[in-house]
PDB file of C-alpha atoms in Angstrom:
ATOM      1  CA  MET W   1    -164.169 186.545  24.058  1.00  0.00           C
ATOM      2  CA  ASN W   2    -163.214 187.644  27.550  1.00  0.00           C
ATOM      3  CA  HIS W   3    -163.035 184.859  30.149  1.00  0.00           C
ATOM      4  CA  GLN W   4    -162.894 186.111  33.723  1.00  0.00           C
ATOM      5  CA  TYR W   5    -162.342 183.659  36.548  1.00  0.00           C
ATOM      6  CA  SER W   6    -165.124 185.418  38.461  1.00  0.00           C
ATOM      7  CA  ASP W   7    -167.567 184.383  35.713  1.00  0.00           C
ATOM      8  CA  ILE W   8    -166.737 180.672  35.917  1.00  0.00           C
ATOM      9  CA  ILE W   9    -167.064 180.867  39.713  1.00  0.00           C
ATOM     10  CA  THR W  10    -170.518 182.439  39.407  1.00  0.00           C
ATOM     11  CA  ILE W  11    -171.663 180.044  36.681  1.00  0.00           C
ATOM     12  CA  PHE W  12    -170.457 176.969  38.560  1.00  0.00           C
ATOM     13  CA  ASN W  13    -171.832 178.050  41.931  1.00  0.00           C
ATOM     14  CA  ASN W  14    -175.211 179.014  40.458  1.00  0.00           C
ATOM     15  CA  THR W  15    -175.384 175.620  38.753  1.00  0.00           C
ATOM     16  CA  PHE W  16    -174.182 173.324  41.543  1.00  0.00           C
ATOM     17  CA  PHE W  17    -174.198 174.903  44.983  1.00  0.00           C
ATOM     18  CA  GLU W  18    -177.774 174.067  45.900  1.00  0.00           C
ATOM     19  CA  SER W  19    -177.906 170.637  44.294  1.00  0.00           C
ATOM     20  CA  PHE W  20    -174.378 169.401  45.157  1.00  0.00           C
ATOM     21  CA  ASN W  21    -173.381 171.611  48.109  1.00  0.00           C
ATOM     22  CA  THR W  22    -170.230 172.451  46.169  1.00  0.00           C
ATOM     23  CA  LYS W  23    -168.557 175.771  45.429  1.00  0.00           C
ATOM     24  CA  LEU W  24    -165.772 176.725  43.055  1.00  0.00           C
ATOM     25  CA  GLU W  25    -163.234 178.966  44.777  1.00  0.00           C
ATOM     26  CA  LEU W  26    -160.165 180.940  43.805  1.00  0.00           C
ATOM     27  CA  GLY W  27    -156.971 179.537  45.316  1.00  0.00           C
ATOM     28  CA  LYS W  28    -153.291 180.327  45.311  1.00  0.00           C
ATOM     29  CA  ASP W  29    -150.556 178.136  43.842  1.00  0.00           C
ATOM     30  CA  GLU W  30    -151.939 174.616  44.052  1.00  0.00           C
ATOM     31  CA  PRO W  31    -155.428 173.421  43.178  1.00  0.00           C
ATOM     32  CA  ILE W  32    -157.208 171.095  45.588  1.00  0.00           C
ATOM     33  CA  TYR W  33    -160.623 169.592  46.244  1.00  0.00           C
ATOM     34  CA  LEU W  34    -161.780 169.819  49.844  1.00  0.00           C
ATOM     35  CA  PRO W  35    -164.908 168.030  51.034  1.00  0.00           C
ATOM     36  CA  ALA W  36    -167.196 169.636  53.589  1.00  0.00           C
ATOM     37  CA  ASP W  37    -165.990 169.320  57.163  1.00  0.00           C
ATOM     38  CA  ASN W  38    -166.650 170.712  60.652  1.00  0.00           C
ATOM     39  CA  MET W  39    -165.210 174.094  59.667  1.00  0.00           C
ATOM     40  CA  VAL W  40    -166.761 174.551  56.195  1.00  0.00           C
ATOM     41  CA  PRO W  41    -170.221 173.086  55.530  1.00  0.00           C
ATOM     42  CA  HIS W  42    -169.814 172.818  51.740  1.00  0.00           C
ATOM     43  CA  HIS W  43    -167.416 171.072  49.366  1.00  0.00           C
ATOM     44  CA  ARG W  44    -164.811 173.267  47.652  1.00  0.00           C
ATOM     45  CA  ILE W  45    -163.098 173.004  44.305  1.00  0.00           C
ATOM     46  CA  VAL W  46    -160.117 175.321  44.687  1.00  0.00           C
ATOM     47  CA  PHE W  47    -158.377 176.289  41.451  1.00  0.00           C
ATOM     48  CA  ALA W  48    -154.963 177.888  40.966  1.00  0.00           C
ATOM     49  CA  ARG W  49    -154.181 181.602  40.775  1.00  0.00           C
ATOM     50  CA  GLY W  50    -157.243 182.797  38.932  1.00  0.00           C
ATOM     51  CA  PHE W  51    -156.477 180.770  35.814  1.00  0.00           C
ATOM     52  CA  TYR W  52    -159.671 180.012  33.909  1.00  0.00           C
ATOM     53  CA  ALA W  53    -158.067 176.856  32.484  1.00  0.00           C
ATOM     54  CA  SER W  54    -157.237 175.660  36.012  1.00  0.00           C
ATOM     55  CA  ALA W  55    -160.868 176.123  37.018  1.00  0.00           C
ATOM     56  CA  LEU W  56    -162.051 174.061  34.039  1.00  0.00           C
ATOM     57  CA  HIS W  57    -159.507 171.330  34.761  1.00  0.00           C
ATOM     58  CA  GLU W  58    -160.436 171.038  38.437  1.00  0.00           C
ATOM     59  CA  ILE W  59    -164.149 171.081  37.588  1.00  0.00           C
ATOM     60  CA  ALA W  60    -163.536 168.268  35.096  1.00  0.00           C
ATOM     61  CA  HIS W  61    -161.978 166.132  37.837  1.00  0.00           C
ATOM     62  CA  TRP W  62    -165.015 166.852  40.016  1.00  0.00           C
ATOM     63  CA  CYS W  63    -167.273 165.738  37.157  1.00  0.00           C
ATOM     64  CA  VAL W  64    -165.380 162.434  36.924  1.00  0.00           C
ATOM     65  CA  ALA W  65    -165.516 161.766  40.672  1.00  0.00           C
ATOM     66  CA  GLY W  66    -168.416 159.708  41.933  1.00  0.00           C
ATOM     67  CA  ALA W  67    -170.360 160.469  45.105  1.00  0.00           C
ATOM     68  CA  GLU W  68    -168.003 158.524  47.403  1.00  0.00           C
ATOM     69  CA  ARG W  69    -164.854 160.090  45.947  1.00  0.00           C
ATOM     70  CA  ARG W  70    -166.388 163.544  46.398  1.00  0.00           C
ATOM     71  CA  LEU W  71    -166.203 162.906  50.156  1.00  0.00           C
ATOM     72  CA  LEU W  72    -162.393 162.556  50.021  1.00  0.00           C
ATOM     73  CA  GLU W  73    -159.733 165.264  49.814  1.00  0.00           C
ATOM     74  CA  ASP W  74    -158.596 165.494  46.186  1.00  0.00           C
ATOM     75  CA  PHE W  75    -161.099 162.689  45.543  1.00  0.00           C
ATOM     76  CA  GLY W  76    -158.611 160.226  47.028  1.00  0.00           C
ATOM     77  CA  TYR W  77    -156.648 160.215  43.758  1.00  0.00           C
ATOM     78  CA  TRP W  78    -152.906 159.738  43.616  1.00  0.00           C
ATOM     79  CA  TYR W  79    -150.843 162.462  42.045  1.00  0.00           C
ATOM     80  CA  GLU W  80    -147.283 161.955  40.944  1.00  0.00           C
ATOM     81  CA  PRO W  81    -145.625 165.380  40.727  1.00  0.00           C
ATOM     82  CA  ASP W  82    -143.816 166.826  37.735  1.00  0.00           C
ATOM     83  CA  GLY W  83    -140.624 164.972  36.890  1.00  0.00           C
ATOM     84  CA  ARG W  84    -142.293 161.635  36.110  1.00  0.00           C
ATOM     85  CA  THR W  85    -140.545 158.773  34.313  1.00  0.00           C
ATOM     86  CA  GLU W  86    -141.923 157.559  30.998  1.00  0.00           C
ATOM     87  CA  ALA W  87    -143.698 154.617  32.675  1.00  0.00           C
ATOM     88  CA  VAL W  88    -145.300 156.804  35.359  1.00  0.00           C
ATOM     89  CA  GLN W  89    -146.248 159.411  32.727  1.00  0.00           C
ATOM     90  CA  SER W  90    -148.030 156.694  30.767  1.00  0.00           C
ATOM     91  CA  GLU W  91    -150.095 155.797  33.847  1.00  0.00           C
ATOM     92  CA  PHE W  92    -150.760 159.499  34.522  1.00  0.00           C
ATOM     93  CA  GLU W  93    -152.087 159.995  30.989  1.00  0.00           C
ATOM     94  CA  LYS W  94    -154.373 156.952  31.245  1.00  0.00           C
ATOM     95  CA  VAL W  95    -156.195 158.454  34.228  1.00  0.00           C
ATOM     96  CA  GLU W  96    -156.202 161.942  32.690  1.00  0.00           C
ATOM     97  CA  ILE W  97    -157.985 161.043  29.430  1.00  0.00           C
ATOM     98  CA  ARG W  98    -161.526 161.259  30.828  1.00  0.00           C
ATOM     99  CA  PRO W  99    -161.064 164.461  32.867  1.00  0.00           C
ATOM    100  CA  GLN W 100    -159.294 166.181  29.994  1.00  0.00           C
ATOM    101  CA  ALA W 101    -162.082 165.112  27.642  1.00  0.00           C
ATOM    102  CA  TYR W 102    -164.596 166.727  30.004  1.00  0.00           C
ATOM    103  CA  GLU W 103    -162.364 169.778  30.250  1.00  0.00           C
ATOM    104  CA  TRP W 104    -162.285 170.087  26.441  1.00  0.00           C
ATOM    105  CA  ILE W 105    -166.083 169.806  26.275  1.00  0.00           C
ATOM    106  CA  LEU W 106    -166.471 172.512  28.927  1.00  0.00           C
ATOM    107  CA  ALA W 107    -163.853 174.735  27.285  1.00  0.00           C
ATOM    108  CA  MET W 108    -165.642 174.450  23.927  1.00  0.00           C
ATOM    109  CA  SER W 109    -168.941 175.251  25.668  1.00  0.00           C
ATOM    110  CA  ALA W 110    -167.351 178.450  26.998  1.00  0.00           C
ATOM    111  CA  GLY W 111    -165.581 179.355  23.768  1.00  0.00           C
ATOM    112  CA  PHE W 112    -162.280 178.970  25.623  1.00  0.00           C
ATOM    113  CA  PRO W 113    -159.140 177.516  24.013  1.00  0.00           C
ATOM    114  CA  PHE W 114    -158.159 174.031  25.115  1.00  0.00           C
ATOM    115  CA  THR W 115    -154.865 172.214  25.049  1.00  0.00           C
ATOM    116  CA  VAL W 116    -154.086 168.919  26.706  1.00  0.00           C
ATOM    117  CA  SER W 117    -151.853 168.993  29.742  1.00  0.00           C
ATOM    118  CA  CYS W 118    -149.122 166.376  29.935  1.00  0.00           C
ATOM    119  CA  ASP W 119    -147.974 168.151  33.102  1.00  0.00           C
ATOM    120  CA  ASN W 120    -144.418 166.837  33.094  1.00  0.00           C
ATOM    121  CA  LEU W 121    -142.092 169.755  32.450  1.00  0.00           C
ATOM    122  CA  HIS W 122    -139.205 168.298  34.440  1.00  0.00           C
ATOM    123  CA  GLY W 123    -139.448 164.648  33.441  1.00  0.00           C
ATOM    124  CA  ASP W 124    -136.590 162.718  31.907  1.00  0.00           C
ATOM    125  CA  PHE W 125    -138.299 162.557  28.483  1.00  0.00           C
ATOM    126  CA  GLU W 126    -140.657 164.600  26.302  1.00  0.00           C
ATOM    127  CA  PRO W 127    -144.264 163.307  26.435  1.00  0.00           C
ATOM    128  CA  ASP W 128    -145.988 162.854  23.068  1.00  0.00           C
ATOM    129  CA  ARG W 129    -148.546 165.653  23.364  1.00  0.00           C
ATOM    130  CA  LEU W 130    -150.124 164.924  19.972  1.00  0.00           C
ATOM    131  CA  ALA W 131    -150.630 161.223  20.731  1.00  0.00           C
ATOM    132  CA  PHE W 132    -152.236 162.148  24.052  1.00  0.00           C
ATOM    133  CA  MET W 133    -154.443 164.731  22.313  1.00  0.00           C
ATOM    134  CA  HIS W 134    -155.669 162.017  19.936  1.00  0.00           C
ATOM    135  CA  LYS W 135    -156.612 159.809  22.903  1.00  0.00           C
ATOM    136  CA  VAL W 136    -158.498 162.677  24.541  1.00  0.00           C
ATOM    137  CA  HIS W 137    -160.201 163.476  21.208  1.00  0.00           C
ATOM    138  CA  LYS W 138    -161.345 159.857  20.840  1.00  0.00           C
ATOM    139  CA  GLU W 139    -162.791 160.042  24.364  1.00  0.00           C
ATOM    140  CA  VAL W 140    -164.623 163.296  23.531  1.00  0.00           C
ATOM    141  CA  MET W 141    -166.139 161.700  20.417  1.00  0.00           C
ATOM    142  CA  GLY W 142    -167.383 158.747  22.479  1.00  0.00           C
ATOM    143  CA  ILE W 143    -168.863 161.034  25.123  1.00  0.00           C
ATOM    144  CA  LEU W 144    -170.648 163.158  22.524  1.00  0.00           C
ATOM    145  CA  GLU W 145    -171.989 160.036  20.833  1.00  0.00           C
ATOM    146  CA  SER W 146    -173.316 158.478  24.044  1.00  0.00           C
ATOM    147  CA  GLY W 147    -174.487 161.750  25.628  1.00  0.00           C
ATOM    148  CA  LEU W 148    -172.937 164.041  28.191  1.00  0.00           C
ATOM    149  CA  PRO W 149    -172.981 162.867  31.806  1.00  0.00           C
ATOM    150  CA  PRO W 150    -175.434 164.903  33.918  1.00  0.00           C
ATOM    151  CA  ARG W 151    -172.990 167.294  35.652  1.00  0.00           C
ATOM    152  CA  VAL W 152    -171.001 167.893  32.468  1.00  0.00           C
ATOM    153  CA  LYS W 153    -174.258 168.547  30.616  1.00  0.00           C
ATOM    154  CA  MET W 154    -175.544 170.943  33.273  1.00  0.00           C
ATOM    155  CA  LEU W 155    -172.378 173.020  33.233  1.00  0.00           C
ATOM    156  CA  SER W 156    -171.989 172.836  29.450  1.00  0.00           C
ATOM    157  CA  GLU W 157    -175.511 174.214  29.008  1.00  0.00           C
ATOM    158  CA  ALA W 158    -174.864 176.988  31.554  1.00  0.00           C
ATOM    159  CA  LEU W 159    -171.616 177.956  29.775  1.00  0.00           C
ATOM    160  CA  VAL W 160    -173.243 177.924  26.330  1.00  0.00           C
ATOM    161  CA  SER W 161    -176.008 180.152  27.663  1.00  0.00           C
ATOM    162  CA  PHE W 162    -173.642 182.586  29.413  1.00  0.00           C
ATOM    163  CA  TYR W 163    -171.133 182.897  26.564  1.00  0.00           C
ATOM    164  CA  ASN W 164    -173.691 182.535  23.762  1.00  0.00           C
ATOM    165  CA  THR W 165    -171.597 179.863  22.076  1.00  0.00           C
ATOM    166  CA  PRO W 166    -172.910 177.318  19.571  1.00  0.00           C
ATOM    167  CA  ASN W 167    -174.276 174.008  20.781  1.00  0.00           C
ATOM    168  CA  LEU W 168    -171.641 171.290  20.779  1.00  0.00           C
ATOM    169  CA  CYS W 169    -170.997 169.185  17.698  1.00  0.00           C
ATOM    170  CA  THR W 170    -168.200 166.785  16.825  1.00  0.00           C
ATOM    171  CA  SER W 171    -166.750 169.012  14.086  1.00  0.00           C
ATOM    172  CA  GLN W 172    -165.784 171.649  16.690  1.00  0.00           C
ATOM    173  CA  PHE W 173    -163.196 169.331  18.266  1.00  0.00           C
ATOM    174  CA  ILE W 174    -160.038 169.462  16.188  1.00  0.00           C
ATOM    175  CA  VAL W 175    -156.729 167.888  17.122  1.00  0.00           C
ATOM    176  CA  LYS W 176    -153.848 170.321  16.603  1.00  0.00           C
TER     177      LYS W 176
END
């Protein structure tokens, strides 16, 4: 299946621009969320370099953010750059479980491959990717059991429709 960044932009914007005044936009090196301001009347999710996976990841963070956080640049979240210690990496992974679970759900809805991101290439230790994947998987199972949150559901349905992928079921989510 061919995944073009222009498709995810169109799908997202058709799904959310009118109801949430939010657009997905192609960016350069660093992703960022920018709330509406005096210069731009709509909120912007800017993803990195045309990478489809970056778009899904940034969208997932938007889906986690509540209404108040969506009024803050980068949702007001802290971000510790690559090169984290083991203790800081542990904290990073705790706050990444939910967004990466949403990202996996959206990726599966689009028929797009998913892998967790430990995002610590220059740290002083090797993160346990498989352990983190299991935590994200457990979160996905809980979300599927309790029902998708509204924005995740809206985009999941739009992706399933566009890519003609099967409806989500727990057996599709395999830890590898």
